[in-house]
Amino acid sequence: MSDLAPHLIFLLAAAGFFAGFVDAIAGGGGLITVPAMLIAGIPPLQTLGTNKVQAMFGSASATIAYARKGHVNLREQLPMALMAVFGGAVGAALATIVPGDVLRAIMPVLLVTIALYFALKPNLNDVDSHRRITPFVFGLTLVPAIGFYDGVFGPGTGSFFMLSFVSLAGFGMLKATAHTKLLNLGSNIGALIVFASFGATLWQIGLMMGVCQFLGAQLGSRLAMRTGARLIKPLLVVVCIAFTIKLLSDSANPIRVWLGI
């Protein structure tokens, strides 16, 4: 912290608060915090590890807010959360093995698909619909798989959980958002355990941003509970499109390299 200029500390604090606000509603907080830490001069590996510290505060804050209002039962969802912890830990442990270029190439396609689904599918509201998969199968397959992705790469995890809850578990938008935050907390904890064991976390910066993200998530979750799908749906679409643009703006993105642009 002492090595950072005051304006960079302010940048990181503001990024943490705004990320917590947005992430509590629609996910995508990493879209804000990861670039902010890289701009501040934090090395990539430490950025990933430190991001898990502050992201854990945001997801925990949102989870507490949603649970207090009865949108998620923490005791009933504990097994799923533990599967997310497992997936996140395995993903972080294997982060150096999984080919990053493949993930960076498919991410824009997946995010555009998610944005189109939520933008064009009718009758997306806060009312639960038909369930296409049992909670047991959902928790045994999709939860650790998405948690694994969170540990390996991270950004977009909330969008993938949201899509799974709405399209397969039959959850309404608000209920899906509440449960997404709990599972995201689990995958963050799992990945953080691994990153911390390798010394890839800057604790002072992570805790400072974490406090800011906690406060932002409190505000965002309360706004989401007040407005429901009317706010969650459009913000989710915007976050997915924004992250797609950011990925494709990188000249080193595999899609751009393959297309020669």
PDB file of C-alpha atoms in Angstrom:
ATOM      1  CA  MET A   1       0.000   0.000   0.000  1.00  0.00           C
ATOM      2  CA  SER A   2       2.832   2.411   0.869  1.00  0.00           C
ATOM      3  CA  ASP A   3       4.289   1.902  -2.604  1.00  0.00           C
ATOM      4  CA  LEU A   4       1.115   3.171  -4.303  1.00  0.00           C
ATOM      5  CA  ALA A   5       0.428   6.837  -5.018  1.00  0.00           C
ATOM      6  CA  PRO A   6      -2.660   8.281  -3.251  1.00  0.00           C
ATOM      7  CA  HIS A   7      -4.572   8.656  -6.520  1.00  0.00           C
ATOM      8  CA  LEU A   8      -4.023   4.956  -7.294  1.00  0.00           C
ATOM      9  CA  ILE A   9      -5.287   3.959  -3.860  1.00  0.00           C
ATOM     10  CA  PHE A  10      -8.386   6.079  -4.489  1.00  0.00           C
ATOM     11  CA  LEU A  11      -8.795   4.409  -7.910  1.00  0.00           C
ATOM     12  CA  LEU A  12      -8.701   0.950  -6.349  1.00  0.00           C
ATOM     13  CA  ALA A  13     -11.131   1.920  -3.583  1.00  0.00           C
ATOM     14  CA  ALA A  14     -13.593   3.419  -6.078  1.00  0.00           C
ATOM     15  CA  ALA A  15     -13.236   0.378  -8.344  1.00  0.00           C
ATOM     16  CA  GLY A  16     -13.975  -1.926  -5.414  1.00  0.00           C
ATOM     17  CA  PHE A  17     -17.124  -0.028  -4.427  1.00  0.00           C
ATOM     18  CA  PHE A  18     -18.489   0.187  -7.987  1.00  0.00           C
ATOM     19  CA  ALA A  19     -17.617  -3.450  -8.666  1.00  0.00           C
ATOM     20  CA  GLY A  20     -19.476  -4.532  -5.545  1.00  0.00           C
ATOM     21  CA  PHE A  21     -22.523  -2.514  -6.583  1.00  0.00           C
ATOM     22  CA  VAL A  22     -22.640  -3.921 -10.124  1.00  0.00           C
ATOM     23  CA  ASP A  23     -21.674  -7.478  -9.163  1.00  0.00           C
ATOM     24  CA  ALA A  24     -24.432  -7.736  -6.548  1.00  0.00           C
ATOM     25  CA  ILE A  25     -26.995  -7.028  -9.273  1.00  0.00           C
ATOM     26  CA  ALA A  26     -25.698  -8.648 -12.441  1.00  0.00           C
ATOM     27  CA  GLY A  27     -22.185 -10.012 -11.888  1.00  0.00           C
ATOM     28  CA  GLY A  28     -19.129  -8.785 -13.754  1.00  0.00           C
ATOM     29  CA  GLY A  29     -17.300  -7.094 -10.892  1.00  0.00           C
ATOM     30  CA  GLY A  30     -14.001  -8.478 -12.160  1.00  0.00           C
ATOM     31  CA  LEU A  31     -14.495  -6.437 -15.327  1.00  0.00           C
ATOM     32  CA  ILE A  32     -13.895  -3.380 -13.134  1.00  0.00           C
ATOM     33  CA  THR A  33     -11.406  -4.502 -10.496  1.00  0.00           C
ATOM     34  CA  VAL A  34      -8.929  -6.519 -12.578  1.00  0.00           C
ATOM     35  CA  PRO A  35      -8.177  -3.671 -15.047  1.00  0.00           C
ATOM     36  CA  ALA A  36      -7.977  -1.204 -12.136  1.00  0.00           C
ATOM     37  CA  MET A  37      -5.328  -3.301 -10.378  1.00  0.00           C
ATOM     38  CA  LEU A  38      -3.347  -3.753 -13.581  1.00  0.00           C
ATOM     39  CA  ILE A  39      -3.467   0.023 -14.178  1.00  0.00           C
ATOM     40  CA  ALA A  40      -2.153   0.503 -10.629  1.00  0.00           C
ATOM     41  CA  GLY A  41       0.882  -1.578 -11.599  1.00  0.00           C
ATOM     42  CA  ILE A  42       0.063  -4.806  -9.756  1.00  0.00           C
ATOM     43  CA  PRO A  43       1.554  -7.853 -11.557  1.00  0.00           C
ATOM     44  CA  PRO A  44      -0.965 -10.198 -13.298  1.00  0.00           C
ATOM     45  CA  LEU A  45      -0.610 -13.160 -10.914  1.00  0.00           C
ATOM     46  CA  GLN A  46      -0.956 -10.948  -7.826  1.00  0.00           C
ATOM     47  CA  THR A  47      -3.888  -9.226  -9.507  1.00  0.00           C
ATOM     48  CA  LEU A  48      -5.748 -12.536  -9.861  1.00  0.00           C
ATOM     49  CA  GLY A  49      -5.005 -13.574  -6.292  1.00  0.00           C
ATOM     50  CA  THR A  50      -5.799 -10.170  -4.785  1.00  0.00           C
ATOM     51  CA  ASN A  51      -8.988  -9.964  -6.833  1.00  0.00           C
ATOM     52  CA  LYS A  52     -10.256 -13.081  -5.067  1.00  0.00           C
ATOM     53  CA  VAL A  53      -9.704 -11.416  -1.682  1.00  0.00           C
ATOM     54  CA  GLN A  54     -11.822  -8.368  -2.442  1.00  0.00           C
ATOM     55  CA  ALA A  55     -14.363 -10.309  -4.541  1.00  0.00           C
ATOM     56  CA  MET A  56     -15.021 -12.571  -1.563  1.00  0.00           C
ATOM     57  CA  PHE A  57     -16.090  -9.532   0.472  1.00  0.00           C
ATOM     58  CA  GLY A  58     -18.508  -8.414  -2.242  1.00  0.00           C
ATOM     59  CA  SER A  59     -20.126 -11.798  -2.769  1.00  0.00           C
ATOM     60  CA  ALA A  60     -20.376 -12.342   1.002  1.00  0.00           C
ATOM     61  CA  SER A  61     -22.003  -8.933   1.466  1.00  0.00           C
ATOM     62  CA  ALA A  62     -24.580  -9.577  -1.252  1.00  0.00           C
ATOM     63  CA  THR A  63     -25.245 -13.098   0.054  1.00  0.00           C
ATOM     64  CA  ILE A  64     -25.933 -11.767   3.556  1.00  0.00           C
ATOM     65  CA  ALA A  65     -28.281  -9.094   2.212  1.00  0.00           C
ATOM     66  CA  TYR A  66     -30.260 -11.552   0.079  1.00  0.00           C
ATOM     67  CA  ALA A  67     -30.387 -14.168   2.858  1.00  0.00           C
ATOM     68  CA  ARG A  68     -31.759 -11.637   5.356  1.00  0.00           C
ATOM     69  CA  LYS A  69     -34.702 -11.022   3.047  1.00  0.00           C
ATOM     70  CA  GLY A  70     -35.311 -14.750   2.530  1.00  0.00           C
ATOM     71  CA  HIS A  71     -34.199 -14.941  -1.121  1.00  0.00           C
ATOM     72  CA  VAL A  72     -31.697 -17.708  -0.365  1.00  0.00           C
ATOM     73  CA  ASN A  73     -31.607 -20.324   2.407  1.00  0.00           C
ATOM     74  CA  LEU A  74     -27.959 -20.611   3.408  1.00  0.00           C
ATOM     75  CA  ARG A  75     -28.326 -23.909   5.255  1.00  0.00           C
ATOM     76  CA  GLU A  76     -30.139 -25.633   2.369  1.00  0.00           C
ATOM     77  CA  GLN A  77     -27.685 -24.325  -0.215  1.00  0.00           C
ATOM     78  CA  LEU A  78     -24.544 -25.164   1.777  1.00  0.00           C
ATOM     79  CA  PRO A  79     -23.814 -28.415  -0.164  1.00  0.00           C
ATOM     80  CA  MET A  80     -23.906 -26.502  -3.466  1.00  0.00           C
ATOM     81  CA  ALA A  81     -21.661 -23.798  -2.025  1.00  0.00           C
ATOM     82  CA  LEU A  82     -19.146 -26.457  -0.944  1.00  0.00           C
ATOM     83  CA  MET A  83     -19.144 -27.865  -4.488  1.00  0.00           C
ATOM     84  CA  ALA A  84     -18.373 -24.351  -5.733  1.00  0.00           C
ATOM     85  CA  VAL A  85     -15.478 -24.152  -3.222  1.00  0.00           C
ATOM     86  CA  PHE A  86     -14.160 -27.439  -4.594  1.00  0.00           C
ATOM     87  CA  GLY A  87     -14.478 -26.314  -8.208  1.00  0.00           C
ATOM     88  CA  GLY A  88     -12.805 -22.974  -7.535  1.00  0.00           C
ATOM     89  CA  ALA A  89      -9.881 -24.603  -5.736  1.00  0.00           C
ATOM     90  CA  VAL A  90      -9.278 -27.178  -8.483  1.00  0.00           C
ATOM     91  CA  GLY A  91      -9.537 -24.477 -11.145  1.00  0.00           C
ATOM     92  CA  ALA A  92      -6.995 -22.245  -9.428  1.00  0.00           C
ATOM     93  CA  ALA A  93      -4.640 -25.195  -8.913  1.00  0.00           C
ATOM     94  CA  LEU A  94      -4.778 -26.070 -12.600  1.00  0.00           C
ATOM     95  CA  ALA A  95      -4.717 -22.486 -13.881  1.00  0.00           C
ATOM     96  CA  THR A  96      -1.230 -22.908 -15.321  1.00  0.00           C
ATOM     97  CA  ILE A  97      -2.195 -26.088 -17.192  1.00  0.00           C
ATOM     98  CA  VAL A  98      -5.415 -25.040 -18.941  1.00  0.00           C
ATOM     99  CA  PRO A  99      -4.638 -23.237 -22.231  1.00  0.00           C
ATOM    100  CA  GLY A 100      -5.556 -19.605 -21.613  1.00  0.00           C
ATOM    101  CA  ASP A 101      -5.883 -18.834 -25.328  1.00  0.00           C
ATOM    102  CA  VAL A 102      -8.799 -21.246 -25.637  1.00  0.00           C
ATOM    103  CA  LEU A 103     -10.652 -19.545 -22.772  1.00  0.00           C
ATOM    104  CA  ARG A 104     -10.006 -16.056 -24.164  1.00  0.00           C
ATOM    105  CA  ALA A 105     -11.259 -17.194 -27.572  1.00  0.00           C
ATOM    106  CA  ILE A 106     -14.549 -18.731 -26.460  1.00  0.00           C
ATOM    107  CA  MET A 107     -15.406 -16.140 -23.802  1.00  0.00           C
ATOM    108  CA  PRO A 108     -16.699 -13.423 -26.218  1.00  0.00           C
ATOM    109  CA  VAL A 109     -18.901 -15.979 -27.986  1.00  0.00           C
ATOM    110  CA  LEU A 110     -20.344 -17.272 -24.715  1.00  0.00           C
ATOM    111  CA  LEU A 111     -20.988 -13.790 -23.328  1.00  0.00           C
ATOM    112  CA  VAL A 112     -22.754 -12.614 -26.491  1.00  0.00           C
ATOM    113  CA  THR A 113     -24.893 -15.765 -26.346  1.00  0.00           C
ATOM    114  CA  ILE A 114     -25.840 -15.048 -22.727  1.00  0.00           C
ATOM    115  CA  ALA A 115     -26.635 -11.403 -23.548  1.00  0.00           C
ATOM    116  CA  LEU A 116     -28.876 -12.426 -26.448  1.00  0.00           C
ATOM    117  CA  TYR A 117     -30.640 -15.026 -24.294  1.00  0.00           C
ATOM    118  CA  PHE A 118     -31.557 -12.550 -21.575  1.00  0.00           C
ATOM    119  CA  ALA A 119     -32.311  -9.740 -24.041  1.00  0.00           C
ATOM    120  CA  LEU A 120     -34.590 -11.709 -26.367  1.00  0.00           C
ATOM    121  CA  LYS A 121     -36.183 -14.414 -24.232  1.00  0.00           C
ATOM    122  CA  PRO A 122     -39.717 -13.330 -23.248  1.00  0.00           C
ATOM    123  CA  ASN A 123     -41.294 -13.696 -19.814  1.00  0.00           C
ATOM    124  CA  LEU A 124     -38.057 -13.354 -17.858  1.00  0.00           C
ATOM    125  CA  ASN A 125     -39.215 -12.066 -14.499  1.00  0.00           C
ATOM    126  CA  ASP A 126     -38.972 -12.808 -10.789  1.00  0.00           C
ATOM    127  CA  VAL A 127     -41.409 -15.760 -10.936  1.00  0.00           C
ATOM    128  CA  ASP A 128     -39.976 -19.298 -10.853  1.00  0.00           C
ATOM    129  CA  SER A 129     -40.615 -21.393 -13.971  1.00  0.00           C
ATOM    130  CA  HIS A 130     -40.317 -25.048 -15.000  1.00  0.00           C
ATOM    131  CA  ARG A 131     -37.243 -26.824 -13.614  1.00  0.00           C
ATOM    132  CA  ARG A 132     -35.290 -28.822 -16.216  1.00  0.00           C
ATOM    133  CA  ILE A 133     -32.720 -30.364 -13.865  1.00  0.00           C
ATOM    134  CA  THR A 134     -32.872 -31.615 -10.287  1.00  0.00           C
ATOM    135  CA  PRO A 135     -31.011 -29.690  -7.576  1.00  0.00           C
ATOM    136  CA  PHE A 136     -28.822 -32.754  -6.921  1.00  0.00           C
ATOM    137  CA  VAL A 137     -27.654 -33.046 -10.538  1.00  0.00           C
ATOM    138  CA  PHE A 138     -27.299 -29.254 -10.807  1.00  0.00           C
ATOM    139  CA  GLY A 139     -25.085 -29.130  -7.729  1.00  0.00           C
ATOM    140  CA  LEU A 140     -23.031 -32.134  -8.783  1.00  0.00           C
ATOM    141  CA  THR A 141     -22.292 -30.993 -12.339  1.00  0.00           C
ATOM    142  CA  LEU A 142     -22.813 -27.337 -13.247  1.00  0.00           C
ATOM    143  CA  VAL A 143     -21.838 -25.803  -9.915  1.00  0.00           C
ATOM    144  CA  PRO A 144     -18.326 -27.320  -9.687  1.00  0.00           C
ATOM    145  CA  ALA A 145     -17.825 -26.819 -13.441  1.00  0.00           C
ATOM    146  CA  ILE A 146     -18.549 -23.093 -13.250  1.00  0.00           C
ATOM    147  CA  GLY A 147     -16.567 -22.878 -10.004  1.00  0.00           C
ATOM    148  CA  PHE A 148     -13.662 -24.516 -11.829  1.00  0.00           C
ATOM    149  CA  TYR A 149     -13.885 -21.869 -14.536  1.00  0.00           C
ATOM    150  CA  ASP A 150     -13.865 -19.157 -11.844  1.00  0.00           C
ATOM    151  CA  GLY A 151     -10.625 -20.531 -10.441  1.00  0.00           C
ATOM    152  CA  VAL A 152      -8.973 -20.850 -13.848  1.00  0.00           C
ATOM    153  CA  PHE A 153     -10.073 -17.579 -15.426  1.00  0.00           C
ATOM    154  CA  GLY A 154     -12.839 -15.844 -13.444  1.00  0.00           C
ATOM    155  CA  PRO A 155     -14.597 -13.024 -15.323  1.00  0.00           C
ATOM    156  CA  GLY A 156     -18.137 -13.880 -16.387  1.00  0.00           C
ATOM    157  CA  THR A 157     -18.694 -16.478 -13.661  1.00  0.00           C
ATOM    158  CA  GLY A 158     -21.783 -14.697 -12.319  1.00  0.00           C
ATOM    159  CA  SER A 159     -23.314 -14.576 -15.804  1.00  0.00           C
ATOM    160  CA  PHE A 160     -22.806 -18.323 -16.249  1.00  0.00           C
ATOM    161  CA  PHE A 161     -24.398 -19.071 -12.869  1.00  0.00           C
ATOM    162  CA  MET A 162     -27.312 -16.761 -13.722  1.00  0.00           C
ATOM    163  CA  LEU A 163     -27.901 -18.451 -17.076  1.00  0.00           C
ATOM    164  CA  SER A 164     -27.819 -21.896 -15.458  1.00  0.00           C
ATOM    165  CA  PHE A 165     -30.217 -20.973 -12.649  1.00  0.00           C
ATOM    166  CA  VAL A 166     -32.731 -19.291 -14.963  1.00  0.00           C
ATOM    167  CA  SER A 167     -32.653 -21.711 -17.899  1.00  0.00           C
ATOM    168  CA  LEU A 168     -32.151 -25.030 -16.098  1.00  0.00           C
ATOM    169  CA  ALA A 169     -33.116 -24.612 -12.439  1.00  0.00           C
ATOM    170  CA  GLY A 170     -36.203 -22.552 -13.324  1.00  0.00           C
ATOM    171  CA  PHE A 171     -35.382 -19.692 -10.944  1.00  0.00           C
ATOM    172  CA  GLY A 172     -36.797 -16.200 -11.340  1.00  0.00           C
ATOM    173  CA  MET A 173     -34.269 -13.407 -11.938  1.00  0.00           C
ATOM    174  CA  LEU A 174     -34.062 -12.162  -8.335  1.00  0.00           C
ATOM    175  CA  LYS A 175     -33.832 -15.657  -6.843  1.00  0.00           C
ATOM    176  CA  ALA A 176     -31.171 -16.594  -9.401  1.00  0.00           C
ATOM    177  CA  THR A 177     -29.167 -13.485  -8.522  1.00  0.00           C
ATOM    178  CA  ALA A 178     -29.304 -14.299  -4.804  1.00  0.00           C
ATOM    179  CA  HIS A 179     -28.156 -17.894  -5.295  1.00  0.00           C
ATOM    180  CA  THR A 180     -25.477 -16.830  -7.769  1.00  0.00           C
ATOM    181  CA  LYS A 181     -23.851 -14.651  -5.122  1.00  0.00           C
ATOM    182  CA  LEU A 182     -23.680 -17.556  -2.660  1.00  0.00           C
ATOM    183  CA  LEU A 183     -22.040 -19.901  -5.168  1.00  0.00           C
ATOM    184  CA  ASN A 184     -19.714 -17.153  -6.354  1.00  0.00           C
ATOM    185  CA  LEU A 185     -18.655 -16.728  -2.724  1.00  0.00           C
ATOM    186  CA  GLY A 186     -17.846 -20.426  -2.596  1.00  0.00           C
ATOM    187  CA  SER A 187     -15.745 -20.425  -5.766  1.00  0.00           C
ATOM    188  CA  ASN A 188     -13.937 -17.271  -4.594  1.00  0.00           C
ATOM    189  CA  ILE A 189     -13.036 -18.938  -1.286  1.00  0.00           C
ATOM    190  CA  GLY A 190     -11.781 -22.079  -3.025  1.00  0.00           C
ATOM    191  CA  ALA A 191      -9.621 -20.145  -5.481  1.00  0.00           C
ATOM    192  CA  LEU A 192      -8.325 -17.796  -2.762  1.00  0.00           C
ATOM    193  CA  ILE A 193      -7.090 -20.715  -0.642  1.00  0.00           C
ATOM    194  CA  VAL A 194      -4.942 -21.881  -3.537  1.00  0.00           C
ATOM    195  CA  PHE A 195      -3.691 -18.429  -4.577  1.00  0.00           C
ATOM    196  CA  ALA A 196      -2.842 -17.563  -0.972  1.00  0.00           C
ATOM    197  CA  SER A 197      -0.876 -20.791  -0.561  1.00  0.00           C
ATOM    198  CA  PHE A 198       1.307 -19.680  -3.482  1.00  0.00           C
ATOM    199  CA  GLY A 199       1.758 -16.196  -1.989  1.00  0.00           C
ATOM    200  CA  ALA A 200      -0.098 -14.535  -4.866  1.00  0.00           C
ATOM    201  CA  THR A 201      -2.184 -12.180  -2.740  1.00  0.00           C
ATOM    202  CA  LEU A 202      -1.545  -8.592  -1.659  1.00  0.00           C
ATOM    203  CA  TRP A 203      -3.540  -8.636   1.547  1.00  0.00           C
ATOM    204  CA  GLN A 204      -3.547  -4.922   2.399  1.00  0.00           C
ATOM    205  CA  ILE A 205      -4.827  -3.923  -1.025  1.00  0.00           C
ATOM    206  CA  GLY A 206      -7.279  -6.823  -1.133  1.00  0.00           C
ATOM    207  CA  LEU A 207      -8.742  -6.025   2.289  1.00  0.00           C
ATOM    208  CA  MET A 208      -9.000  -2.305   1.527  1.00  0.00           C
ATOM    209  CA  MET A 209     -10.827  -2.990  -1.744  1.00  0.00           C
ATOM    210  CA  GLY A 210     -12.840  -5.690   0.005  1.00  0.00           C
ATOM    211  CA  VAL A 211     -14.306  -3.236   2.515  1.00  0.00           C
ATOM    212  CA  CYS A 212     -15.280  -0.915  -0.350  1.00  0.00           C
ATOM    213  CA  GLN A 213     -16.774  -3.804  -2.299  1.00  0.00           C
ATOM    214  CA  PHE A 214     -18.737  -4.936   0.768  1.00  0.00           C
ATOM    215  CA  LEU A 215     -20.359  -1.505   0.995  1.00  0.00           C
ATOM    216  CA  GLY A 216     -21.056  -1.357  -2.743  1.00  0.00           C
ATOM    217  CA  ALA A 217     -22.628  -4.809  -2.685  1.00  0.00           C
ATOM    218  CA  GLN A 218     -24.946  -3.807   0.160  1.00  0.00           C
ATOM    219  CA  LEU A 219     -26.235  -0.906  -1.928  1.00  0.00           C
ATOM    220  CA  GLY A 220     -26.492  -2.965  -5.119  1.00  0.00           C
ATOM    221  CA  SER A 221     -28.311  -5.909  -3.540  1.00  0.00           C
ATOM    222  CA  ARG A 222     -30.858  -3.652  -1.853  1.00  0.00           C
ATOM    223  CA  LEU A 223     -31.549  -1.895  -5.142  1.00  0.00           C
ATOM    224  CA  ALA A 224     -31.908  -5.259  -6.908  1.00  0.00           C
ATOM    225  CA  MET A 225     -34.392  -6.507  -4.304  1.00  0.00           C
ATOM    226  CA  ARG A 226     -36.399  -3.319  -4.712  1.00  0.00           C
ATOM    227  CA  THR A 227     -36.652  -3.418  -8.510  1.00  0.00           C
ATOM    228  CA  GLY A 228     -36.096  -7.102  -9.354  1.00  0.00           C
ATOM    229  CA  ALA A 229     -35.923  -8.257 -12.971  1.00  0.00           C
ATOM    230  CA  ARG A 230     -36.578  -4.723 -14.301  1.00  0.00           C
ATOM    231  CA  LEU A 231     -33.041  -3.812 -13.212  1.00  0.00           C
ATOM    232  CA  ILE A 232     -31.239  -7.164 -13.206  1.00  0.00           C
ATOM    233  CA  LYS A 233     -32.082  -8.176 -16.788  1.00  0.00           C
ATOM    234  CA  PRO A 234     -30.872  -5.041 -18.645  1.00  0.00           C
ATOM    235  CA  LEU A 235     -27.800  -4.625 -16.430  1.00  0.00           C
ATOM    236  CA  LEU A 236     -26.828  -8.255 -17.011  1.00  0.00           C
ATOM    237  CA  VAL A 237     -27.059  -7.724 -20.780  1.00  0.00           C
ATOM    238  CA  VAL A 238     -24.968  -4.534 -20.567  1.00  0.00           C
ATOM    239  CA  VAL A 239     -22.295  -6.240 -18.430  1.00  0.00           C
ATOM    240  CA  CYS A 240     -21.989  -9.157 -20.875  1.00  0.00           C
ATOM    241  CA  ILE A 241     -21.699  -6.832 -23.891  1.00  0.00           C
ATOM    242  CA  ALA A 242     -19.201  -4.560 -22.092  1.00  0.00           C
ATOM    243  CA  PHE A 243     -16.980  -7.468 -21.138  1.00  0.00           C
ATOM    244  CA  THR A 244     -17.132  -8.862 -24.690  1.00  0.00           C
ATOM    245  CA  ILE A 245     -15.983  -5.493 -26.058  1.00  0.00           C
ATOM    246  CA  LYS A 246     -13.161  -5.367 -23.518  1.00  0.00           C
ATOM    247  CA  LEU A 247     -11.948  -8.856 -24.442  1.00  0.00           C
ATOM    248  CA  LEU A 248     -12.039  -8.119 -28.171  1.00  0.00           C
ATOM    249  CA  SER A 249     -10.305  -4.749 -27.728  1.00  0.00           C
ATOM    250  CA  ASP A 250      -7.132  -6.623 -26.793  1.00  0.00           C
ATOM    251  CA  SER A 251      -5.061  -7.013 -29.962  1.00  0.00           C
ATOM    252  CA  ALA A 252      -3.646 -10.247 -28.508  1.00  0.00           C
ATOM    253  CA  ASN A 253      -7.077 -11.876 -28.241  1.00  0.00           C
ATOM    254  CA  PRO A 254      -6.933 -15.196 -30.141  1.00  0.00           C
ATOM    255  CA  ILE A 255     -10.029 -14.345 -32.199  1.00  0.00           C
ATOM    256  CA  ARG A 256      -8.397 -11.183 -33.505  1.00  0.00           C
ATOM    257  CA  VAL A 257      -5.145 -13.014 -34.129  1.00  0.00           C
ATOM    258  CA  TRP A 258      -6.909 -15.781 -36.074  1.00  0.00           C
ATOM    259  CA  LEU A 259      -8.868 -13.254 -38.130  1.00  0.00           C
ATOM    260  CA  GLY A 260      -5.814 -11.067 -38.657  1.00  0.00           C
ATOM    261  CA  ILE A 261      -7.422  -7.850 -37.363  1.00  0.00           C
TER     262      ILE A 261
END
